[in-house]
Coordinates of C-alpha atoms and ligand atoms in Angstrom, one line a residue:
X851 CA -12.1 -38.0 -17.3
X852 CA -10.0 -41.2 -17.5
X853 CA -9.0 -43.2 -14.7
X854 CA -5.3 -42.3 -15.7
X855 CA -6.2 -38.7 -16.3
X856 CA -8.3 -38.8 -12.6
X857 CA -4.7 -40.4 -11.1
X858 CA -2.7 -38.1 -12.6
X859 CA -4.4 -35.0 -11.1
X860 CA -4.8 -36.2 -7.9
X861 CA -1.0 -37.0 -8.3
X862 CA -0.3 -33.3 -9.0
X863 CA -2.1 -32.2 -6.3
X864 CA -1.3 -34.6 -3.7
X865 CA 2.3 -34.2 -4.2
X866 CA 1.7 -30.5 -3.6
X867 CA -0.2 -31.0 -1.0
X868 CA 2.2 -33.3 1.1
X869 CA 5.7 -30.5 0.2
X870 CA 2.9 -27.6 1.4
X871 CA 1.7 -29.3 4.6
X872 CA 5.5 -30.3 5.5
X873 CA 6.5 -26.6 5.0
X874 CA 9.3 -28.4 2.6
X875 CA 8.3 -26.9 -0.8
X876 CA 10.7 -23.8 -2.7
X877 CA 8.7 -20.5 -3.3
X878 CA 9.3 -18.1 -5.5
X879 CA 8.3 -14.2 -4.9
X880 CA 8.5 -12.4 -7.9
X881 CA 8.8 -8.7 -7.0
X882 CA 10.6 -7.7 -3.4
X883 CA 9.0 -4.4 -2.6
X884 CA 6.8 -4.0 0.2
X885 CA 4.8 -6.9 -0.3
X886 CA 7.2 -9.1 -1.3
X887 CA 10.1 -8.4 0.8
X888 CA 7.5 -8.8 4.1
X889 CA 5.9 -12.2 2.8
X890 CA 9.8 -13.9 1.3
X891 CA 10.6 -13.0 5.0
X892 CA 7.5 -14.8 6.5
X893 CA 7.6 -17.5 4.3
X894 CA 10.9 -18.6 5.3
X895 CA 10.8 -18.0 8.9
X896 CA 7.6 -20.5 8.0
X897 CA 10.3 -22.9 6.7
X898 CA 10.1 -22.7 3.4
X899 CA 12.6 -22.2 0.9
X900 CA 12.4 -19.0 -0.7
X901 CA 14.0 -17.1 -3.9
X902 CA 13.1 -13.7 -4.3
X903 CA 13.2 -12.5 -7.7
X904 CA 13.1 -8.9 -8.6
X905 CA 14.2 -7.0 -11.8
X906 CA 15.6 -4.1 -9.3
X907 CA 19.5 -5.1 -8.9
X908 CA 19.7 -2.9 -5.8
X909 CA 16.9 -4.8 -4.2
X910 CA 18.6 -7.3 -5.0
X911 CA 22.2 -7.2 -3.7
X912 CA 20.1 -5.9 -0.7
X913 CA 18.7 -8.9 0.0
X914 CA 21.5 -11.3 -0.5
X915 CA 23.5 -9.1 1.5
X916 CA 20.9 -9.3 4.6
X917 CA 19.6 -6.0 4.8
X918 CA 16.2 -4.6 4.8
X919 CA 14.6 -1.9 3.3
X920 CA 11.0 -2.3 3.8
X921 CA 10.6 -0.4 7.8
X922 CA 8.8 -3.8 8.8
X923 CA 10.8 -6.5 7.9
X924 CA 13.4 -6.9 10.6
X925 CA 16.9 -6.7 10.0
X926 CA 18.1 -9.7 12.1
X927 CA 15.3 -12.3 10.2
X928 CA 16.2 -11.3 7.0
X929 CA 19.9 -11.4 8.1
X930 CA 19.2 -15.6 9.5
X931 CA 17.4 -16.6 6.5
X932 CA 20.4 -15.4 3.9
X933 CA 22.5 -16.9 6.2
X934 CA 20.7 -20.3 6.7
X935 CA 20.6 -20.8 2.7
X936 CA 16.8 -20.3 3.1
X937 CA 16.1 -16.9 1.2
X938 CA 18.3 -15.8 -1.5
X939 CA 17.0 -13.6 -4.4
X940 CA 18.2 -13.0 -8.1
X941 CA 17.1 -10.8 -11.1
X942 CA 16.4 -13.9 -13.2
X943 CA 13.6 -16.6 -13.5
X944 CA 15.3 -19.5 -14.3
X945 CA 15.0 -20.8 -11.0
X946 CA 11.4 -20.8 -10.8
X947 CA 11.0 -24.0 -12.4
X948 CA 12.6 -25.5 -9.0
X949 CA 9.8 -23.3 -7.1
X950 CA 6.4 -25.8 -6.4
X951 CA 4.5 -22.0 -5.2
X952 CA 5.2 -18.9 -7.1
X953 CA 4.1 -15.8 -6.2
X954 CA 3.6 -12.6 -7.9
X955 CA 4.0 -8.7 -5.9
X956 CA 4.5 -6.6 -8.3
X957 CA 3.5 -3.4 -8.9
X958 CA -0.2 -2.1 -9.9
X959 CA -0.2 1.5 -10.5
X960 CA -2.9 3.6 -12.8
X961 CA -2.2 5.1 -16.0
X962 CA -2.1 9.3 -16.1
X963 CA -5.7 8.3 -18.0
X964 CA -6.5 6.8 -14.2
X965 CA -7.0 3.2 -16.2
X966 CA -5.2 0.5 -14.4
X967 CA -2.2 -0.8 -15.5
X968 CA -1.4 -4.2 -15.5
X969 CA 2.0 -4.1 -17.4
X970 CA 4.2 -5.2 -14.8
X971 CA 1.7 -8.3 -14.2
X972 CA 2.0 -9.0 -17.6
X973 CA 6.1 -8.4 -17.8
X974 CA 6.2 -10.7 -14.6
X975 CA 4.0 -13.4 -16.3
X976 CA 5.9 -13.0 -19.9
X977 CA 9.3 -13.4 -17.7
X978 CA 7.6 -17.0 -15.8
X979 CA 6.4 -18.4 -18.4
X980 CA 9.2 -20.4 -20.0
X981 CA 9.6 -21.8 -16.7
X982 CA 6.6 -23.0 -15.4
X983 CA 6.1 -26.6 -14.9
X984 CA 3.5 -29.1 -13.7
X985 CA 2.4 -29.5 -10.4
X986 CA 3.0 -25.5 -9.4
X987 CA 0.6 -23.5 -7.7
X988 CA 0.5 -19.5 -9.1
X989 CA -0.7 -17.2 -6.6
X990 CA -1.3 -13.4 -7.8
X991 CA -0.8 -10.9 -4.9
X992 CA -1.2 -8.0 -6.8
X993 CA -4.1 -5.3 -6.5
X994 CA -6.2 -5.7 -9.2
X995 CA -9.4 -5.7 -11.1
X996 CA -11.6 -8.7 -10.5
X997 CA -11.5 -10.9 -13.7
X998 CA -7.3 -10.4 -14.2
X999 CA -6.6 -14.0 -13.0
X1000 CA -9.0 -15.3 -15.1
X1001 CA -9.1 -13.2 -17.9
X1002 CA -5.1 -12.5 -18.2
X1003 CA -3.3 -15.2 -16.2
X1004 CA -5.4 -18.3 -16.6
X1005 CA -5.7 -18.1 -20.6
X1006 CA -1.6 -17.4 -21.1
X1007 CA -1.4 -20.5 -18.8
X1008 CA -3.4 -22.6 -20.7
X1009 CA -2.2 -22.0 -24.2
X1010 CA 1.1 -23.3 -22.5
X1011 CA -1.2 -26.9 -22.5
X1012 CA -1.6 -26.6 -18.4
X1013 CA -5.3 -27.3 -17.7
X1014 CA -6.2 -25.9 -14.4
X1015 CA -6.7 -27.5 -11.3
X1016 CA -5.8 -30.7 -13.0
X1017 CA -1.4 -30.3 -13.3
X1018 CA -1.2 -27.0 -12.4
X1019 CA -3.0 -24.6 -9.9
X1020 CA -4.0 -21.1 -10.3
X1021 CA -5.5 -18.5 -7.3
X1022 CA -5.7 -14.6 -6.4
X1023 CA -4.8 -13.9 -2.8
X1024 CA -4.8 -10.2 -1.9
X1025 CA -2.0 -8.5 0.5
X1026 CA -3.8 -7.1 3.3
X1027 CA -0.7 -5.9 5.1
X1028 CA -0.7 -2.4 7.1
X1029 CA 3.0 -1.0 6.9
X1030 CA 4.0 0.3 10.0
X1031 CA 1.0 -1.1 11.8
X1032 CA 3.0 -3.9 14.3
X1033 CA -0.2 -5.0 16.0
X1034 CA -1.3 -6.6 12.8
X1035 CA 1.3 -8.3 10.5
X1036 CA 1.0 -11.3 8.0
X1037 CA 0.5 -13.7 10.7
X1038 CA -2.8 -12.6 12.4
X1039 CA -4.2 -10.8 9.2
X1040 CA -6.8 -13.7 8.0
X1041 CA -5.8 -14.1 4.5
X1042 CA -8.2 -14.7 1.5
X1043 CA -8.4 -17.0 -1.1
X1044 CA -9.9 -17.7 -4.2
X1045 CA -8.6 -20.1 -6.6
X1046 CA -9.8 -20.8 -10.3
X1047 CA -11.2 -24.6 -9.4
X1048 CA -11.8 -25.7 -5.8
X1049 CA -8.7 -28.3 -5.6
X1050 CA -6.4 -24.6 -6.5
X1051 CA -8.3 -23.3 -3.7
X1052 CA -7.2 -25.8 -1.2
X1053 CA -3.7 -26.0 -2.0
X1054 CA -3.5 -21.8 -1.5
X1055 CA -5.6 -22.4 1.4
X1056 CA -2.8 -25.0 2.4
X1057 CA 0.2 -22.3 1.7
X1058 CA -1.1 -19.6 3.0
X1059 CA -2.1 -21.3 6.4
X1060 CA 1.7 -21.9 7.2
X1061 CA 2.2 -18.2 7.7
X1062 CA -1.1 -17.1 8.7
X1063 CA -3.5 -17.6 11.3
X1064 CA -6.6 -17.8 9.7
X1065 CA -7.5 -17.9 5.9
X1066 CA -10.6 -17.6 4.7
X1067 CA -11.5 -19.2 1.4
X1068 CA -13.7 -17.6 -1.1
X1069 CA -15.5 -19.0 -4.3
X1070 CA -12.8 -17.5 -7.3
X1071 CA -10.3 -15.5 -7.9
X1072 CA -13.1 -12.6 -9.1
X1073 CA -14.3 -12.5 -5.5
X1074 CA -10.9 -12.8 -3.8
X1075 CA -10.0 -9.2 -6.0
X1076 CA -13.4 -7.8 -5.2
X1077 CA -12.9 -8.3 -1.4
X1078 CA -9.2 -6.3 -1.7
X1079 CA -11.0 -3.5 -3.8
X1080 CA -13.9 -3.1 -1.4
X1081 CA -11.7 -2.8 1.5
X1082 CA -9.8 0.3 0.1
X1083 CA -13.0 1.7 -1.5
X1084 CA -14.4 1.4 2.0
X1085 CA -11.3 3.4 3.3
X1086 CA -11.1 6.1 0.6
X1087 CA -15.2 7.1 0.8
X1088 CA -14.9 6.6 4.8
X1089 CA -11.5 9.3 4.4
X1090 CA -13.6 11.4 1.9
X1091 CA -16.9 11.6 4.4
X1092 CA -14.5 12.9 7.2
X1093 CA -13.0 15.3 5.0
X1094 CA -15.9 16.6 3.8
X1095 CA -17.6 16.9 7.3
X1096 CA -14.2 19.0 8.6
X1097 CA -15.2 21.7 5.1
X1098 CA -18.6 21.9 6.5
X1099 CA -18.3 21.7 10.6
X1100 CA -15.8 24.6 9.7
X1101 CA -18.3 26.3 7.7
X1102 CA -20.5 26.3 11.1
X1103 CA -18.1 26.9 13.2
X1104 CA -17.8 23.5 14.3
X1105 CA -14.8 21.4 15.5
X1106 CA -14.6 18.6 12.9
X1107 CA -12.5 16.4 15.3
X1108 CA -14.2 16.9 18.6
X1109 CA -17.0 15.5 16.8
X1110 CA -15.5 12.3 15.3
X1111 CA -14.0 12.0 18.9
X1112 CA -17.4 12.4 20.7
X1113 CA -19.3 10.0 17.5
X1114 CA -16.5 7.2 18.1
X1115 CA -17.5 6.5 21.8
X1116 CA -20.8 5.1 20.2
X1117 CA -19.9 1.2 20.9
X1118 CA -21.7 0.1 18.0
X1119 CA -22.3 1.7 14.3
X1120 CA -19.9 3.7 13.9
X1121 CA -16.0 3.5 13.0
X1122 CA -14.0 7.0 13.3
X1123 CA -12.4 8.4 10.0
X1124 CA -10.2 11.5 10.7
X1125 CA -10.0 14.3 8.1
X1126 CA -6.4 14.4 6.6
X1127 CA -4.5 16.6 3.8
X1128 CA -5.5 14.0 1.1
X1129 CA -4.9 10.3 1.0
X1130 CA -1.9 8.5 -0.5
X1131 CA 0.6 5.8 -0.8
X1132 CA 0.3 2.8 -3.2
X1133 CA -3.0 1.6 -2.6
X1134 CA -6.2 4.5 -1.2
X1135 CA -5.7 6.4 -4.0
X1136 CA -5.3 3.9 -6.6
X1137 CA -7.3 0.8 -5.9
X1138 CA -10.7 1.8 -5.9
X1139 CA -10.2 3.2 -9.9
X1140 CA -9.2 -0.4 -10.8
X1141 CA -13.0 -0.7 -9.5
X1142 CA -14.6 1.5 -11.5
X1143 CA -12.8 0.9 -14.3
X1144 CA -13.7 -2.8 -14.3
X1145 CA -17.3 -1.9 -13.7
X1146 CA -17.8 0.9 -16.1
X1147 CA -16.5 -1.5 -18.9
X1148 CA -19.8 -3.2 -17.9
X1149 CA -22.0 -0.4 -18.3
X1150 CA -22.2 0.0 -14.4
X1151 CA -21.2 3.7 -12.9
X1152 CA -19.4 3.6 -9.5
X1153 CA -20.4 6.8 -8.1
X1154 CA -19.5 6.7 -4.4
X1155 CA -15.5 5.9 -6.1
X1156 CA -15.6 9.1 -8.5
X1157 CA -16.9 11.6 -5.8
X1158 CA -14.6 10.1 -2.7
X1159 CA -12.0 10.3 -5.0
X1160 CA -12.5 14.0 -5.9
X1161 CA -12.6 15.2 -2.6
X1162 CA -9.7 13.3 -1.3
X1163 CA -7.9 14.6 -3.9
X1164 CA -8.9 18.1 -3.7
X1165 CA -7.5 17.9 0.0
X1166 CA -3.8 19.2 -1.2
X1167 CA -5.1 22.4 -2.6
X1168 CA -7.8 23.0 0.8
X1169 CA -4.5 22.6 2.8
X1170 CA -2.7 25.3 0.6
X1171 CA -4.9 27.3 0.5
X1172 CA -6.1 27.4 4.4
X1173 CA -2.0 28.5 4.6
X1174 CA -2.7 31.5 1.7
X1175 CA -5.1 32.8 4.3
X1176 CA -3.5 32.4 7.2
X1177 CA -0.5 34.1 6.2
X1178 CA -3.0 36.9 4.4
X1179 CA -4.7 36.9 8.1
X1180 CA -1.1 38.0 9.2
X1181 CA -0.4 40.5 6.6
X1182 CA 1.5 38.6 4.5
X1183 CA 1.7 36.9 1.2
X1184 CA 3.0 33.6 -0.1
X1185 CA 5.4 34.9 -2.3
X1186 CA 8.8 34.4 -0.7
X1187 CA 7.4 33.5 2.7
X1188 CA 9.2 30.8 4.8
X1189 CA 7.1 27.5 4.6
X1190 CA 8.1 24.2 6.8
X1191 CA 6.2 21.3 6.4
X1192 CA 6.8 18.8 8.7
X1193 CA 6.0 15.1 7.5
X1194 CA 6.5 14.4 3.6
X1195 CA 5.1 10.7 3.7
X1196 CA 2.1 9.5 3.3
X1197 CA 0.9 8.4 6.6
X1198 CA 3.0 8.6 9.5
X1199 CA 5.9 6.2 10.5
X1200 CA 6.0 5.2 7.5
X1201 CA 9.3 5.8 5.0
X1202 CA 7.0 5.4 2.2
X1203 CA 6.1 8.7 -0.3
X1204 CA 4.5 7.5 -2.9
X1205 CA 1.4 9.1 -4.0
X1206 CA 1.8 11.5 -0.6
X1207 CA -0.5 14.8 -0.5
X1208 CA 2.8 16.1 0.7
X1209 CA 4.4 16.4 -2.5
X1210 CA 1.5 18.3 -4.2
X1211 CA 1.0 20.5 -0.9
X1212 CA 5.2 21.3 -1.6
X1213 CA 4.6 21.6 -5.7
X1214 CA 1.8 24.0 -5.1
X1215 CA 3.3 26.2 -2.2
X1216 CA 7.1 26.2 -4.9
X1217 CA 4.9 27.3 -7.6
X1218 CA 3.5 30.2 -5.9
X1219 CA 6.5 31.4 -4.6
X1220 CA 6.9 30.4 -1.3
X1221 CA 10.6 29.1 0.0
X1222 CA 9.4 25.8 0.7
X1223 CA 11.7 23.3 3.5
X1224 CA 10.8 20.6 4.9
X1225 CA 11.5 17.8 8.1
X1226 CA 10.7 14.4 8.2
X1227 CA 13.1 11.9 10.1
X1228 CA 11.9 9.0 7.7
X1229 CA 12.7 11.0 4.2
X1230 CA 16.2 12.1 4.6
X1231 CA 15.9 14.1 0.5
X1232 CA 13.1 14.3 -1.5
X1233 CA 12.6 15.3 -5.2
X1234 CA 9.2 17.4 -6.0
X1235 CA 9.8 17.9 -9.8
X1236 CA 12.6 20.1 -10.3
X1237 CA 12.5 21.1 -6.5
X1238 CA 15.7 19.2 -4.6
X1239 CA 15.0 19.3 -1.1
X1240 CA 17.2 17.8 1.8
X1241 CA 15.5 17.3 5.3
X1242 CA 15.8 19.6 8.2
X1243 CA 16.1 18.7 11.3
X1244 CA 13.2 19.8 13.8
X1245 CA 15.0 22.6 16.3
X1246 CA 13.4 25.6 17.7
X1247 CA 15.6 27.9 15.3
X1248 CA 14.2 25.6 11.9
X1249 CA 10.8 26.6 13.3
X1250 CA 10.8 30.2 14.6
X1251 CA 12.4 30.7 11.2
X1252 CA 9.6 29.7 8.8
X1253 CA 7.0 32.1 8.3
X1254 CA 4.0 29.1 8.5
X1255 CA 4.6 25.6 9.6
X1256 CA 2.1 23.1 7.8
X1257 CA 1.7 20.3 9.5
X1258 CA 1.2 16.8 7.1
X1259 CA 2.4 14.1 8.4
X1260 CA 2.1 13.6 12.5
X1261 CA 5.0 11.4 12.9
X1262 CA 5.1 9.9 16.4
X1263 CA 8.9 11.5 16.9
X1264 CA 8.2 15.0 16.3
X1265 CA 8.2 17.0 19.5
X1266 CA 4.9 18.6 19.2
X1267 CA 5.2 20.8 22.5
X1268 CA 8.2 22.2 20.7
X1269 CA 6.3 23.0 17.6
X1270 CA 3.5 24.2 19.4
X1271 CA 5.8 26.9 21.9
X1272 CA 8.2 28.2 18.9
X1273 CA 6.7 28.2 15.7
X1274 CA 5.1 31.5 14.2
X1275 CA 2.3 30.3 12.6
X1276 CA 0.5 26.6 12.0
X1277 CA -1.3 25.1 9.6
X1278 CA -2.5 21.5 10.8
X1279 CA -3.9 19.1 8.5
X1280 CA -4.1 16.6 11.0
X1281 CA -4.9 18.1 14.6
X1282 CA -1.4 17.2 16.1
X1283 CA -1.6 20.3 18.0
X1284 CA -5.1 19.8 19.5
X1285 CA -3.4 19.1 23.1
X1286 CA -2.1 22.5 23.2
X1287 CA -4.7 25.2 23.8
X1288 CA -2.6 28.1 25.1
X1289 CA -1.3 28.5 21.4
X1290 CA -4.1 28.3 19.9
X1291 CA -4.0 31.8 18.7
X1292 CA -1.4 30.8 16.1
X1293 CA -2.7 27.4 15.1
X1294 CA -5.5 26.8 12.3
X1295 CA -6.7 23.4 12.2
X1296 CA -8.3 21.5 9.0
Ligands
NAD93 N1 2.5 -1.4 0.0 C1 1.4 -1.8 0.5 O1 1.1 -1.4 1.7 C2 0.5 -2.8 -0.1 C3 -0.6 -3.4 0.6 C4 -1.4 -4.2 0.1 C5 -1.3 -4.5 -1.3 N2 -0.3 -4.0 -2.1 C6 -0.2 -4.3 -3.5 O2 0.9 -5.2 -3.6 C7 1.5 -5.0 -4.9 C8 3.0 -4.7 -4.7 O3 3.1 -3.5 -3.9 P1 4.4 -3.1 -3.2 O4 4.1 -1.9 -2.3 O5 5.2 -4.2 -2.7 O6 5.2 -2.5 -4.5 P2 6.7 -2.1 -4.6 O7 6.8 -1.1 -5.7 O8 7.3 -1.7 -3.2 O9 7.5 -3.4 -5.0 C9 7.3 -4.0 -6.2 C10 8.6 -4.7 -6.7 O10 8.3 -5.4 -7.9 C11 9.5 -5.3 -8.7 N3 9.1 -5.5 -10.1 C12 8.5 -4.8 -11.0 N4 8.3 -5.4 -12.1 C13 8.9 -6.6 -12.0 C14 9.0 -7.8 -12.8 N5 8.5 -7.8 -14.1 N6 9.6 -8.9 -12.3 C15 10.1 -8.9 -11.1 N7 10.0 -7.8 -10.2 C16 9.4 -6.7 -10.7 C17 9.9 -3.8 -8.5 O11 11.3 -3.7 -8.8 C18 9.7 -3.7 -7.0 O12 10.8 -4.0 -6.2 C19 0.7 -3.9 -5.6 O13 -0.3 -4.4 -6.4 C20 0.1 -3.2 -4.4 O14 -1.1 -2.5 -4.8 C21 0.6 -3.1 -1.5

């Protein structure tokens, strides 16, 4: 390398570096949903200056108007930082070339073939391009495969005639973020980084230490993507072992959750995992395919991925079909019969329904007849293929009248005493009712 080439580098970097340690440089966020919307907000409480961009006009308007959507981000910050000039957001990119930090959240869902697809990454990326300038950092947030930032970002970068780590900087920094969880949020979740040479390392490390505690560097973007897959692999087999050992307690007569209680109060070696109705949301369900996908490209079989994964899913049909026999038990069929399910969203205090075993438990119970209805203070309507349902509210008349309440979702809110004293019959996917043994005669539990 030339001394002026050597100079220039440094100059990218060190200008960088001086606007990131000041908390002075511009960010852009490029997609405001969850992730987005939560780290725009951090990022400017941080003192940066943010511009969220996000093809979703609604979102949009939203957010220039001060008001949240995502349940964590708080009203009254987001409402400050429109006001102070210091997050705005728009639906075009021209204003990331202003931006020294970009930042990419959009979405990474799986194909109907379960392949991941990356198309939004690469929309996002298509859409920056023309406006990417020396002396940036690029950060992708997005769940992915190990080898996208390197294999999909990194190349389209470079035939733009950036060379890496030299005038412009490249990392992967996974969201680690727990929605509705308020004892960890993006400032005491360590954050990871991995960036493509070590100087792209340091200046993420840099950024992301303004709004976070701790960040933990890592040796490229591969293992930075690996990390975020592992953890939600970890989580879906851990879900799937639980499930599986509530089918087979049951089988023995066996209380599946007096057991994970009793296990848990072993201080070492053990981490309870609690059998469910089937797991859900953006990223349990869908993460751990980008994993096997990636690996079986390379001749490598994940196998602990595929079975977890067929368990969890078959979780929706288990839960339908425990409230077949219970109403059988009671001398009645599906057909027609009354059905309440209370909580539609995929974990609970959440307003999130993406991917929830709620929608399939509803789709299953239409399609076999039964009058379906459902409650859930966070999901005031809900569409389940052609079904157009509106929320009910939780009195004792909404529950004496169904013929089966089933249970998906154990919201903090609901009154469970009241579920427990006035509904018929319960089906309860996730032992909300345990504390209430004098109705146990009308209660089957997963
Ligand atoms: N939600 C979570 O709890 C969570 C946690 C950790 C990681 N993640 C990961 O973070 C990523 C984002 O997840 P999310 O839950 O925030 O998704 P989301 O669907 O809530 O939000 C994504 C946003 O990106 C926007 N968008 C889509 N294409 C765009 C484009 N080309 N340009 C600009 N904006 C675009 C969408 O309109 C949407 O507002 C995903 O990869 C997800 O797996 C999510």
């Amino acid at each position: 390398m030339s001394p002026l080439e050597t100079a220039e580098r440094s100059d990218h970097a060190a200008r960088l570096r001086a606007r990131l340690e000041g908390a002075s440089a511009q960010v852009a966020v490029i997609g405001l949903g969850y992730v987005g919307l939560s780290l725009a907000v951090a990022l400017g409480r941080a003192g940066f200056t943010v511009r969220g961009i996000d093809v979703d006009l609604e979102r949009v308007s939203l957010v220039n108007a001060g008001r949240s959507y995502v349940i964590d981000v708080a009203e009254d910050h987001l409402r400050a930082l429109v006001a102070a000039g210091r997050l705005s957001a728009g639906t075009t990119f021209e204003r990331v070339n202003e931006a020294d930090v970009v930042v990419i959240c959009v979405p990474t869902p799986l194909r109907k073939s379960k392949e991941p697809d990356i198309s939004f990454i690469l929309s996002a990326l298509e859409s920056l391009l023309p406006w990417l300038r020396p002396g940036q950092l690029l950060v992708l947030e997005s769940t992915t495969y190990p080898g996208t930032t390197e294999e999909v970002l990194q190349p389209s970068l470079e035939a733009k005639g950036f060379t890496i780590g030299r005038d412009f900087f490249l990392a992967f920094s996974p969201e680690r973020v727990d929605p509705g969880n308020e004892q960890f949020t993006t400032w005491n979740i360590p954050k990871v980084v991995g960036g493509v040479t070590p100087t792209c390392t340091e200046l993420a490390a840099i950024f992301y230490g303004k709004v976070a505690r701790q960040v933990h560097r890592v040796s490229s973007p591969r293992v930075a993507e690996a990390t975020k897959l592992l953890e939600n692999v970890f989580r879906s087999v851990n879900i799937a072992l639980a499930n599986e050992l509530a089918l087979a307690c049951r089988a023995i007569n066996v209380d599946p959750w007096e057991v994970v209680r009793a296990a848990a109060t072993k201080p070492f070696g053990f981490m309870p995992f609690y059998p469910g109705p089937g797991t859900g949301g953006h990223c349990i369900p869908l993460d751990p395919l980008y994993l096997s996908w990636k690996v079986r490209l390379n001749g490598f079989e994940m196998r602990f991925i595929a079975l977890a994964d067929e368990i969890n899913r078959a979780m929706p049909r288990h839960v339908v079909s425990m409230t077949t026999d219970a109403l059988n038990n009671r001398g009645r069929c599906v057909r027609n019969a009354c059905i309440l399910v209370l909580g539609v969203t995929y974990k609970r205090d959440v307003n999130d329904v993406r991917e929830s075993p709620a929608l399939e438990i509803l789709r299953l119970l239409a399609d076999k007849g039964a009058r379906v209805r459902y409650a859930d203070p966070f999901v005031p309507e809900l569409s389940v293929g052609e079904l157009k349902l509106v929320a009910l509210p939780v009195t004792p008349s909404v529950l004496a009248d169904a013929d089966c309440v089933v249970i998906v979702t154990n919201h903090c809110g609901f009154d469970y005493a009241m579920v427990a004293r006035e509904a018929r019959l319960v089906v309860d996917a996730r032992n909300a009712l345990g504390g209430f043994p004098d109705h146990r005669e009308k209660i089957v539990t997963l």
